[in-house]
XYZ file of C-alpha atoms in Angstrom:
739
model
C -6.820 39.564 8.297
C -6.933 41.616 5.095
C -3.489 43.060 5.917
C -2.154 39.557 6.489
C -3.393 38.481 3.090
C -1.737 41.430 1.372
C 1.479 40.907 3.316
C 1.878 37.210 2.691
C 0.828 36.873 -0.942
C -0.779 38.585 -3.901
C -4.399 38.004 -4.777
C -5.156 34.881 -6.836
C -5.287 35.305 -10.612
C -8.367 33.600 -12.002
C -8.568 33.379 -15.780
C -11.548 32.664 -17.981
C -10.715 28.939 -18.126
C -11.924 28.519 -14.563
C -15.423 29.894 -15.030
C -16.820 26.601 -16.331
C -15.780 24.604 -13.266
C -16.214 27.116 -10.443
C -19.418 25.546 -9.148
C -18.079 21.980 -9.068
C -14.913 22.254 -7.003
C -14.456 21.497 -3.313
C -11.988 22.534 -0.640
C -8.265 22.117 -1.308
C -6.456 21.145 1.902
C -3.226 22.731 0.675
C -4.811 25.836 -0.790
C -7.246 27.443 1.652
C -6.611 31.189 2.020
C -6.531 32.733 5.469
C -9.338 35.165 4.801
C -11.943 32.581 3.792
C -13.714 29.910 5.862
C -12.660 26.269 5.616
C -16.106 24.992 4.655
C -16.719 26.630 1.301
C -17.047 25.810 -2.360
C -13.658 26.470 -3.869
C -13.561 28.360 -7.125
C -10.021 27.346 -8.014
C -7.936 24.242 -8.532
C -9.301 21.788 -6.020
C -8.202 18.446 -4.763
C -10.397 16.124 -2.767
C -8.366 14.821 0.199
C -10.991 12.268 1.198
C -10.448 8.559 0.811
C -12.244 5.410 1.899
C -10.075 4.090 4.723
C -11.570 0.919 6.081
C -15.202 1.779 6.627
C -14.783 5.528 7.091
C -14.060 8.480 4.868
C -10.808 10.008 6.101
C -8.552 12.891 5.209
C -5.437 11.794 3.387
C -2.065 13.503 3.628
C 1.339 12.838 2.121
C 4.422 11.482 3.849
C 7.686 13.327 4.429
C 10.096 11.144 2.479
C 12.331 14.115 1.720
C 15.284 14.651 4.077
C 14.505 17.718 6.180
C 17.869 19.482 6.223
C 17.301 21.957 9.022
C 19.944 23.091 11.505
C 19.163 20.319 13.981
C 19.492 17.593 11.331
C 22.826 18.971 10.109
C 24.215 19.177 13.632
C 23.036 15.640 14.420
C 24.882 14.108 11.479
C 27.995 16.222 12.024
C 28.178 15.103 15.646
C 27.831 11.367 14.949
C 31.017 9.348 15.373
C 32.059 6.521 13.061
C 30.931 3.989 15.666
C 27.476 5.545 15.798
C 27.161 5.448 12.012
C 28.111 1.760 12.024
C 25.546 1.136 14.757
C 22.906 2.849 12.639
C 23.740 0.644 9.639
C 23.845 -2.485 11.799
C 20.421 -1.697 13.260
C 18.975 -1.332 9.752
C 20.067 -4.874 8.932
C 18.981 -6.135 12.341
C 15.472 -4.725 11.854
C 15.352 -6.300 8.379
C 16.256 -9.631 10.016
C 13.570 -9.243 12.698
C 10.964 -8.358 10.052
C 11.748 -11.552 8.144
C 11.865 -13.666 11.315
C 8.541 -12.452 12.707
C 6.815 -12.603 9.317
C 7.992 -16.187 8.839
C 6.819 -17.233 12.310
C 3.417 -15.558 11.925
C 2.983 -17.045 8.442
C 3.694 -20.505 9.867
C 1.173 -20.016 12.663
C -1.428 -18.807 10.154
C -0.834 -21.827 7.960
C -1.038 -24.160 10.937
C -4.364 -22.617 11.925
C -5.779 -22.685 8.381
C -4.781 -26.253 7.663
C -5.933 -27.660 10.999
C -9.193 -25.732 11.293
C -10.126 -26.417 7.672
C -8.882 -29.978 7.884
C -10.905 -30.971 10.924
C -13.955 -29.175 9.551
C -13.801 -31.029 6.227
C -13.069 -34.377 7.881
C -16.170 -34.029 10.032
C -18.312 -33.026 7.042
C -17.086 -35.921 4.911
C -17.710 -38.264 7.813
C -21.354 -37.126 7.983
C -21.728 -37.568 4.226
C -20.221 -41.032 4.377
C -22.902 -41.909 6.964
C -25.538 -40.360 4.633
C -26.336 -37.689 7.228
C -26.422 -35.001 4.562
C -28.429 -32.376 6.446
C -26.214 -32.683 9.519
C -23.144 -32.346 7.332
C -24.566 -29.258 5.645
C -25.488 -27.602 8.950
C -22.069 -28.362 10.420
C -20.244 -27.113 7.317
C -22.319 -23.930 7.077
C -22.207 -23.283 10.812
C -18.419 -23.525 11.000
C -18.007 -21.284 7.959
C -20.505 -18.828 9.424
C -18.703 -18.674 12.789
C -15.232 -18.269 11.280
C -16.414 -15.558 8.896
C -18.222 -13.793 11.739
C -15.024 -13.699 13.823
C -12.969 -12.356 10.910
C -15.619 -9.805 9.931
C -16.258 -8.544 13.455
C -12.530 -7.976 13.967
C -12.347 -5.963 10.742
C -15.570 -4.032 11.197
C -15.130 -3.095 14.859
C -11.393 -3.082 15.529
C -9.323 -2.898 12.337
C -11.341 -1.594 9.360
C -8.241 -1.164 7.183
C -7.450 -4.884 7.515
C -10.413 -5.684 5.263
C -9.589 -6.458 1.670
C -6.254 -7.451 0.161
C -4.206 -4.770 1.933
C -1.731 -4.575 -0.940
C -3.243 -1.403 -2.510
C -2.885 0.410 0.826
C 0.764 -0.647 1.125
C 1.330 0.381 -2.485
C -0.182 3.798 -1.753
C 1.900 4.190 1.428
C 5.139 3.487 -0.410
C 3.966 5.944 -3.067
C 3.877 8.626 -0.363
C 0.250 8.507 0.791
C -0.340 8.527 4.545
C -3.178 6.012 4.830
C -4.384 6.075 8.451
C -4.342 2.883 10.575
C -2.793 0.656 7.931
C -2.885 -2.630 8.987
C -10.008 -16.411 10.193
C -11.523 -15.851 6.747
C -9.251 -18.312 4.890
C -10.075 -21.068 7.348
C -13.746 -20.424 6.683
C -13.231 -21.668 3.136
C -14.071 -18.404 1.392
C -12.707 -17.619 -2.039
C -9.743 -15.783 -0.564
C -5.995 -16.161 -0.362
C -3.370 -15.557 2.315
C -0.894 -13.428 0.386
C -2.769 -10.135 0.830
C -3.050 -10.414 4.632
C 0.543 -11.665 4.859
C 1.846 -8.695 2.870
C -0.177 -6.442 5.155
C 1.071 -8.254 8.266
C 4.705 -8.027 7.154
C 4.314 -4.315 6.502
C 2.613 -3.762 9.880
C 5.443 -5.570 11.685
C 7.958 -3.363 9.892
C 6.016 -0.208 10.733
C 5.760 -1.132 14.429
C 9.467 -1.910 14.620
C 10.330 1.345 12.901
C 8.372 3.487 15.341
C 9.207 1.468 18.437
C 5.835 -0.228 18.872
C 2.172 0.884 18.912
C 1.266 4.492 19.577
C 0.394 3.977 23.247
C 3.357 1.781 24.204
C 6.338 2.958 22.219
C 9.862 1.994 23.202
C 11.830 5.189 23.789
C 15.267 3.665 23.177
C 17.356 6.438 21.627
C 18.756 4.429 18.725
C 15.470 2.845 17.784
C 13.865 6.272 17.604
C 16.203 7.198 14.760
C 14.005 5.012 12.554
C 10.846 6.836 13.576
C 10.681 8.877 10.397
C 8.834 8.365 7.153
C 11.949 7.727 5.075
C 13.463 4.883 7.153
C 10.025 3.439 7.854
C 9.394 3.283 4.099
C 12.463 1.064 3.653
C 11.372 -1.246 6.461
C 7.838 -1.527 5.104
C 9.262 -2.443 1.700
C 11.128 -5.300 3.411
C 7.897 -6.283 5.150
C 5.847 -6.379 1.947
C 8.394 -8.567 0.136
C 8.588 -10.840 3.191
C 4.801 -11.249 3.090
C 4.820 -12.447 -0.526
C 7.712 -14.774 0.259
C 5.820 -16.182 3.251
C 2.722 -16.813 1.144
C 4.461 -18.671 -1.701
C 7.934 -19.587 -0.388
C 9.293 -17.487 -3.228
C 12.130 -15.284 -1.892
C 13.287 -13.878 -5.230
C 9.696 -13.466 -6.380
C 8.914 -11.550 -3.186
C 11.742 -9.098 -3.809
C 10.734 -8.620 -7.435
C 7.090 -8.195 -6.411
C 8.061 -5.318 -4.138
C 10.251 -3.835 -6.871
C 7.768 -4.206 -9.741
C 4.372 -3.811 -8.139
C 4.553 -2.130 -4.736
C 7.535 0.182 -4.327
C 7.702 3.531 -6.088
C 11.258 4.331 -5.055
C 14.166 1.880 -5.078
C 17.921 1.715 -4.585
C 20.554 -1.026 -4.482
C 21.004 -0.982 -0.691
C 17.278 -1.577 -0.251
C 17.430 -4.476 -2.734
C 19.898 -6.356 -0.538
C 17.981 -5.711 2.669
C 14.698 -6.945 1.172
C 16.472 -10.039 -0.152
C 17.952 -10.617 3.306
C 14.483 -10.401 4.872
C 12.976 -12.882 2.404
C 15.910 -15.238 2.930
C 15.187 -15.256 6.662
C 11.511 -15.987 5.939
C 12.436 -18.980 3.765
C 14.743 -20.385 6.439
C 11.998 -20.104 9.072
C 9.393 -21.755 6.821
C 11.800 -24.506 5.804
C 12.555 -25.273 9.455
C 8.865 -25.596 10.339
C 8.207 -27.752 7.275
C 10.886 -30.197 8.420
C 9.239 -30.286 11.853
C 5.816 -30.887 10.302
C 7.104 -33.765 8.169
C 7.218 -35.822 11.344
C 3.492 -35.335 11.910
C 3.784 -32.895 14.794
C 1.602 -30.280 13.152
C -1.763 -32.011 13.172
C -3.332 -31.882 9.725
C -0.705 -29.401 8.540
C 1.570 -31.940 6.896
C 3.179 -30.457 3.792
C 0.233 -28.226 2.935
C -0.311 -24.587 3.593
C 3.157 -23.473 2.601
C 2.298 -23.545 -1.070
C 4.543 -25.466 -3.411
C 3.044 -26.866 -6.591
C 5.741 -29.166 -7.881
C 5.309 -29.909 -11.573
C 8.981 -30.592 -12.189
C 8.206 -33.741 -14.220
C 6.581 -31.681 -16.974
C 8.835 -31.583 -19.958
C 7.860 -28.475 -21.643
C -19.089 1.280 1.285
C -21.728 1.035 4.258
C -22.339 0.906 8.045
C -20.825 -1.686 10.368
C -23.912 -3.875 10.595
C -24.341 -3.906 6.819
C -20.694 -4.901 6.312
C -21.053 -7.690 8.848
C -24.291 -8.989 7.318
C -22.782 -8.861 3.826
C -19.786 -10.921 4.950
C -22.035 -13.486 6.600
C -24.309 -13.648 3.541
C -21.296 -14.339 1.315
C -20.148 -17.027 3.769
C -23.587 -18.652 3.651
C -23.685 -18.572 -0.157
C -20.152 -20.002 -0.357
C -21.043 -22.827 2.028
C -24.162 -23.747 0.070
C -22.230 -23.844 -3.203
C -19.235 -25.767 -1.862
C -21.429 -28.303 -0.112
C -24.214 -28.667 -2.691
C -22.446 -28.491 -6.044
C -20.310 -31.655 -5.519
C -23.557 -33.628 -5.651
C -23.697 -32.637 -9.350
C -20.376 -34.361 -9.975
C -20.225 -37.871 -11.353
C -18.705 -40.781 -9.509
C -15.604 -41.804 -11.441
C -13.963 -45.205 -10.970
C -10.413 -45.141 -9.691
C -7.608 -45.948 -12.080
C -6.701 -49.605 -11.876
C -3.052 -48.681 -11.342
C -3.923 -46.871 -8.098
C -4.599 -48.759 -4.918
C -8.197 -48.369 -3.801
C -7.130 -47.226 -0.335
C -5.056 -44.443 -1.902
C -7.788 -43.413 -4.295
C -10.993 -43.228 -2.342
C -9.980 -41.139 0.623
C -11.825 -38.627 2.728
C -8.700 -37.899 4.709
C -6.254 -35.051 4.788
C -5.413 -34.370 1.177
C -5.242 -36.054 -2.177
C -6.726 -35.986 -5.637
C -9.553 -38.447 -4.986
C -12.323 -37.625 -2.505
C -14.901 -40.348 -2.145
C -17.614 -37.946 -0.936
C -20.970 -39.680 -1.688
C -19.554 -42.289 -4.070
C -19.332 -46.042 -3.432
C -15.984 -47.677 -2.610
C -13.595 -47.622 -5.543
C -15.096 -44.420 -6.968
C -14.316 -40.739 -6.366
C -16.019 -37.385 -6.906
C -13.640 -35.047 -8.754
C -15.762 -31.938 -8.077
C -15.749 -32.636 -4.326
C -11.964 -33.008 -4.579
C -11.745 -29.423 -5.842
C -14.408 -27.788 -3.657
C -14.365 -29.598 -0.312
C -10.733 -28.881 0.468
C -8.476 -25.937 1.241
C -7.585 -23.579 -1.572
C -3.965 -24.700 -1.383
C -4.896 -28.360 -1.887
C -7.349 -27.436 -4.645
C -4.576 -25.722 -6.599
C -2.198 -28.580 -5.924
C -4.779 -31.070 -7.224
C -5.608 -29.118 -10.358
C -1.899 -28.546 -11.091
C -1.134 -32.272 -10.811
C 0.555 -33.839 -13.817
C 0.163 -37.187 -15.579
C -3.519 -37.315 -14.565
C -5.340 -36.758 -17.886
C -8.551 -38.557 -16.880
C -8.799 -37.275 -13.318
C -11.151 -34.310 -13.883
C -14.327 -34.218 -15.953
C -14.924 -31.197 -18.247
C -18.268 -30.437 -16.595
C -16.663 -30.432 -13.140
C -13.934 -28.047 -14.280
C -16.513 -25.767 -15.896
C -18.600 -25.672 -12.687
C -15.433 -25.048 -10.676
C -14.349 -22.161 -12.928
C -17.761 -20.463 -13.063
C -18.259 -20.831 -9.310
C -14.929 -19.253 -8.424
C -15.527 -16.412 -10.880
C -18.821 -15.657 -9.109
C -17.337 -16.089 -5.639
C -14.401 -13.876 -6.569
C -16.707 -11.078 -7.686
C -18.764 -11.060 -4.498
C -16.018 -11.936 -2.001
C -13.254 -9.465 -2.830
C -15.118 -6.509 -1.337
C -16.342 -7.917 1.981
C -14.957 -6.844 5.349
C -12.496 -9.674 5.952
C -8.746 -9.918 5.327
C -8.313 -11.365 1.864
C -5.779 -12.022 -0.850
C -6.320 -11.996 -4.587
C -3.529 -14.305 -5.705
C -5.064 -17.667 -4.780
C -8.608 -16.973 -6.050
C -7.201 -15.777 -9.390
C -4.894 -18.808 -9.542
C -7.897 -21.066 -8.935
C -9.921 -19.432 -11.713
C -7.033 -19.462 -14.164
C -6.015 -23.033 -13.424
C -9.619 -24.142 -13.886
C -10.026 -22.756 -17.394
C -6.415 -23.698 -18.228
C -6.979 -27.365 -17.455
C -10.330 -27.271 -19.221
C -8.574 -25.926 -22.312
C -5.979 -28.675 -21.969
C -8.710 -31.330 -22.059
C -10.225 -29.974 -25.278
C -6.800 -29.631 -26.907
C -5.653 -33.057 -25.828
C -6.073 -34.570 -29.287
C -3.871 -31.937 -30.964
C -1.040 -31.540 -28.455
C 1.141 -33.591 -26.163
C 1.333 -30.890 -23.461
C 0.263 -32.123 -20.049
C -3.021 -30.796 -18.632
C -1.202 -29.754 -15.466
C 0.958 -27.417 -17.533
C -2.151 -25.922 -19.142
C -3.467 -25.266 -15.627
C -0.215 -23.511 -14.636
C -0.244 -21.360 -17.774
C -3.921 -20.538 -17.310
C -3.262 -19.349 -13.763
C -0.257 -17.306 -14.898
C -2.200 -15.696 -17.739
C -5.115 -14.641 -15.529
C -2.714 -13.268 -12.912
C -0.855 -11.205 -15.496
C -4.075 -10.073 -17.142
C -5.585 -8.845 -13.882
C -2.534 -7.613 -11.949
C -0.284 -6.664 -14.908
C 2.846 -8.149 -13.344
C 5.419 -9.895 -15.511
C 8.927 -10.339 -14.106
C 7.997 -10.945 -10.458
C 5.079 -13.167 -11.429
C 7.284 -15.243 -13.718
C 9.800 -15.831 -10.924
C 7.028 -16.619 -8.409
C 5.606 -19.323 -10.700
C 9.057 -20.756 -11.330
C 9.666 -20.978 -7.589
C 6.221 -22.478 -7.070
C 6.479 -25.131 -9.773
C 10.185 -25.912 -9.331
C 10.672 -26.259 -13.091
C 13.028 -23.982 -14.998
C 11.886 -25.462 -18.319
C 8.612 -23.545 -17.962
C 10.435 -20.213 -18.208
C 10.152 -19.510 -21.980
C 6.496 -20.426 -22.409
C 5.540 -18.719 -19.134
C 7.220 -15.507 -20.283
C 5.305 -15.553 -23.558
C 1.977 -16.181 -21.820
C 2.576 -13.388 -19.290
C 3.521 -10.849 -21.939
C 0.490 -11.664 -24.085
C -1.898 -11.538 -21.123
C -0.500 -8.210 -19.879
C -0.667 -6.671 -23.343
C -4.278 -7.727 -23.837
C -5.246 -6.529 -20.339
C -3.589 -3.133 -20.814
C -5.717 -2.512 -23.893
C -8.934 -2.712 -21.830
C -8.474 -1.326 -18.297
C -5.974 -0.691 -15.466
C -4.755 -3.411 -13.132
C -7.002 -4.646 -10.346
C -4.854 -2.919 -7.712
C -5.126 0.417 -9.523
C -8.901 -0.026 -9.683
C -9.009 -0.662 -5.921
C -6.852 2.422 -5.320
C -9.283 4.489 -7.379
C -12.327 3.092 -5.559
C -10.764 3.878 -2.183
C -9.935 7.404 -3.308
C -6.224 7.085 -2.492
C -4.241 9.734 -4.422
C -1.769 7.374 -6.061
C 0.663 8.996 -8.498
C 1.168 7.056 -11.712
C 4.630 6.529 -13.130
C 3.811 8.149 -16.470
C 2.133 11.549 -16.872
C -0.576 12.162 -19.413
C 0.754 13.494 -22.760
C -1.326 16.685 -22.496
C 0.396 17.568 -19.220
C 3.489 18.557 -21.207
C 1.588 21.537 -22.627
C 0.887 22.962 -19.176
C 3.421 24.722 -16.946
C 3.567 24.678 -13.173
C 3.258 28.458 -13.252
C -0.129 28.162 -14.931
C -1.097 25.523 -12.396
C -0.289 27.644 -9.328
C -2.043 30.609 -10.921
C -5.396 28.911 -10.382
C -4.593 28.181 -6.742
C -5.091 30.593 -3.831
C -2.074 32.647 -2.864
C 0.706 30.863 -1.046
C 0.813 31.500 2.707
C 4.307 32.426 3.884
C 5.945 33.091 7.231
C 8.889 35.237 8.287
C 12.084 33.722 9.641
C 11.295 35.375 12.972
C 7.536 35.289 13.293
C 5.017 36.452 15.829
C 3.295 33.698 17.840
C -0.126 35.152 17.056
C 0.583 34.904 13.333
C 1.645 31.250 13.588
C -1.439 30.319 15.619
C -3.661 32.162 13.161
C -2.089 30.374 10.186
C -2.375 26.949 11.786
C -5.995 27.436 12.829
C -7.251 28.932 9.584
C -5.506 26.772 7.002
C -5.001 23.083 6.410
C -1.582 23.606 4.812
C 1.192 21.261 5.930
C 4.122 23.338 4.695
C 4.891 27.065 4.700
C 7.691 28.910 2.876
C 9.882 30.914 5.257
C 11.046 34.302 3.945
C 13.587 36.796 5.256
C 13.186 40.451 4.289
C 15.998 42.960 3.948
C 18.726 40.403 3.326
C 22.141 41.834 2.429
C 23.182 40.124 -0.793
C 26.680 39.931 -2.303
C 27.398 42.557 -4.970
C 27.881 39.906 -7.674
C 24.226 39.015 -7.457
C 23.366 42.264 -9.167
C 20.518 43.272 -6.859
C 20.230 45.995 -4.325
C 20.369 45.272 -0.623
C 17.074 44.612 1.019
C 16.102 41.624 -1.132
C 13.677 38.975 0.070
C 15.300 35.570 0.620
C 13.593 32.185 0.457
C 15.113 30.628 3.559
C 13.286 27.308 3.172
C 10.153 25.416 4.118
C 8.796 24.747 7.611
C 6.312 21.941 8.306
C 3.076 22.270 10.259
C 4.218 19.539 12.653
C 7.351 21.524 13.518
C 5.368 24.694 14.130
C 3.133 22.779 16.537
C 6.237 21.419 18.290
C 7.522 24.973 18.719
C 4.211 26.081 20.227
C 4.020 23.061 22.533
C 7.553 23.579 23.821
C 6.941 27.327 24.268
C 9.842 28.252 21.976
C 9.010 31.939 22.502
C 11.090 35.122 22.918
C 10.021 38.577 23.973
C 12.283 40.270 21.447
C 12.638 39.641 17.715
C 16.037 37.924 17.446
C 17.912 34.971 15.954
C 18.730 32.155 18.364
C 22.067 30.482 19.010
C 22.756 26.831 18.186
C 23.028 25.812 21.822
C 19.602 27.318 22.588
C 18.003 25.223 19.873
C 19.659 21.979 20.949
C 18.516 22.543 24.524
C 14.891 22.653 23.405
C 14.676 20.259 20.444
C 16.218 17.088 19.094
C 16.143 15.955 15.487
C 14.450 12.697 16.521
C 11.566 14.615 18.087
C 11.052 16.597 14.893
C 10.749 13.352 12.908
C 7.540 12.483 14.779
C 4.240 13.657 13.336
C 1.942 13.993 16.324
C -0.406 16.579 17.743
C -2.716 19.260 16.405
C -3.132 22.963 16.989
C -6.356 22.331 18.932
C -4.340 20.702 21.707
C -1.987 23.666 22.157
C -2.763 26.337 24.777
C -1.237 29.776 24.170
C -1.915 32.723 26.480
C -2.647 36.230 25.289
C 0.734 37.380 26.626
C 2.515 34.650 24.661
C 0.666 35.685 21.519
C 2.728 38.887 21.435
C 6.034 37.010 21.609
C 8.208 35.741 18.744
C 9.453 32.393 17.400
C 12.723 31.905 15.516
C 11.812 29.521 12.692
C 15.289 29.367 11.148
C 16.509 26.294 13.100
C 13.301 24.380 12.259
C 13.252 25.242 8.566
C 14.317 22.844 5.839
C 16.806 25.033 4.011
C 16.999 22.803 0.930
C 13.438 22.281 -0.305
C 12.915 21.186 -3.880
C 12.119 24.144 -6.125
C 11.245 24.358 -9.814
C 10.947 27.259 -12.212
C 7.476 28.380 -13.143
C 8.247 27.495 -16.769
C 8.672 23.757 -16.049
C 6.014 21.504 -17.555
C 3.578 19.778 -15.224
C 4.607 16.413 -16.685
C 8.250 16.927 -15.706
C 7.259 18.216 -12.268
C 5.074 15.153 -11.691
C 7.921 12.787 -12.591
C 10.246 14.636 -10.201
C 7.618 14.635 -7.452
C 7.029 10.887 -7.716
C 10.597 9.687 -8.156
C 12.027 11.749 -5.314
C 9.048 11.070 -3.041
C 8.148 14.682 -2.318
C 5.379 16.172 -0.255
C 5.777 19.808 -1.298
C 7.272 21.315 -4.439
C 7.958 25.068 -4.397
C 7.458 27.048 -7.604
C 9.789 30.048 -7.993
C 9.613 32.843 -10.562
C 11.785 32.694 -13.645
C 12.595 36.396 -13.326
C 13.263 37.888 -9.893
C 11.936 41.451 -10.061
C 12.100 43.941 -7.234
C 9.243 43.543 -4.794
C 8.257 40.108 -6.144
C 8.066 37.202 -3.708
C 10.795 34.574 -4.275
C 8.129 31.838 -4.202
C 4.892 32.038 -6.173
C 3.227 28.798 -5.120
C 3.405 25.285 -3.697
C 2.367 22.101 -5.497
C 1.279 19.036 -3.568
C 0.298 15.513 -4.499
C -3.352 16.411 -5.015
C -2.441 19.275 -7.344
C -0.450 16.998 -9.669
C -3.059 14.261 -10.094
C -4.200 14.122 -13.703
C -7.884 13.917 -12.758
C -7.760 17.099 -10.677
C -5.858 19.031 -13.353
C -8.188 17.903 -16.138
C -11.199 19.359 -14.296
C -9.535 22.770 -14.316
C -8.072 22.603 -17.826
C -10.585 20.378 -19.644
C -9.728 21.786 -23.061
C -6.183 20.367 -22.843
C -7.301 16.844 -21.956
C -10.090 16.817 -24.559
C -7.917 18.096 -27.379
C -5.253 15.508 -26.708
C -7.846 12.746 -26.456
C -9.275 13.668 -29.864
C -5.781 13.731 -31.319
C -5.017 10.258 -30.012
C -8.234 8.823 -31.395
C -7.577 10.325 -34.787
């Protein structure tokens, strides 16, 4: 093992800067040397690969968004006819269409379920209250909420832990290049949750399943569909799915595309823009068709609700499973008590004389005037906001030309309650969205502000509610362009554009001066290694050469390698990429070096090495293989799959002495940077190109020096990990900024 270490890399150079942090670092999954055990306290640059995925702590890896230009890939594209290329392009658009179609259908079914379950529940409760059977009404209301929350929580806790929460941060991390494992009833329960988060997650899951041919155990092996079973094409499909989810939640096709562009996607191009827009257009057509069907009353209590559209166009201006389940049920119980009990604090307000009594005092499907416990001709405005679906609550509070409809005390109770519910509900183990709860909070304080400013302005209270919701959304999520378009598509009023833009910009600016966006906070809490768009200023004073110096030596392989060496490397490291070197290469005279130089042939992935071992790609003699031999054993589509582990590979002692030709499996065009490049520039390149590995090469190629001096991965380039190794850089820059 000592000879292997000397052969495949020089000993690590540790300078005096590392002595202060040696005791605090943990294992680096991309930097474990072969001659040391896996479970150890690392004394060098470390990166914690653990993240909170669902209810478990899992190892996190990066995705292979880079095109792997090995011999098989090049032959595959050279051999494709024009017809096959057109089929490939057609299938991309077809999958985008199917993503939009399925997302629209599922969104409609979800809305049907939410509106009908919530509607019948609230009708029964209001019926009990009307008969003065208050205890029965409370027990029924709480029991239904309890059951629905239990179903949603048990599904998340036991079957799909990653479905808990908004889901958007996980999709954002995936599109950033983070492989989050296993990505992908509570709204009907009446919790302070929205549908947009689950719908974005659902749209992305549909796209992922289509891209890989179905679930892991029942994949479709159709040859053409398998061409999309790679991280790069699946990323494009999941981007279409995320934009379709936002469109399905708000019927905002342009807003959905801009949401994916501004908030979710890290990498974008014009062809992807058109495919995402095509997907959202299909979603809108599906939703519009079902709305027309529901207008005729064929959807039960669905009516025009559920598919959110707040028309104001007349305005002229972490724990165990049982603990997670109990927490969800406790929040459901608290929510039920508040929603049922607080309306009794509201005053009974007489109906406006211009409104027919039958239209005012209703306990029916929807409307701005719930009778609740009031006598005929009176309504309870607080019950109107609390004992209804979130969609109807927003529609009521956004209503225009109703200046006397809501009492200030009711709006204050409504705002405070939803702030409290939002704080305790966002983290429970049920699928949830953040848009609607934040809209409810913002619209509450917006309308309350409109009431108090009524004597000094002619602006409608409904407009104040819209602007309040927009400001809180921008202040918490830091979105501007997409959010502006979403609100324009929701309110159906282009005249709101200028004032909405001003409000969004002010709210985002104020929020940025205090903390990151709510999605970035969730990413940090989950431990997902998300790469920010902008590097820290102090990272420009650090070179990648200095960064790899504090890492263990890079582990390399020969172009024709012994099976025993490959097995040893795979079992004793957690690396996912290995530089492939060729010794004694005859170089052209113009290069200016003597023959016998060492060539960097490329980079081979762990998954491809495992494929070679599984397929017994072994030879008794050390030799290069022919193209036809490679194509008999492998296909490029097979190499795009990322399955299997070294533990599941059986290699005999006789096979250990054989050889593997790694040249056909090696990506001959990996991204390389000079050791003199700044870490800031390397981070920007890493993020924008969507890399998994970045090779660092020496600036001067001396005789006997390896052509690659290190590999940088996502964990190595995170500002937090670098600052623990070079604290003096971060501290000095921080003091300079404060001064």
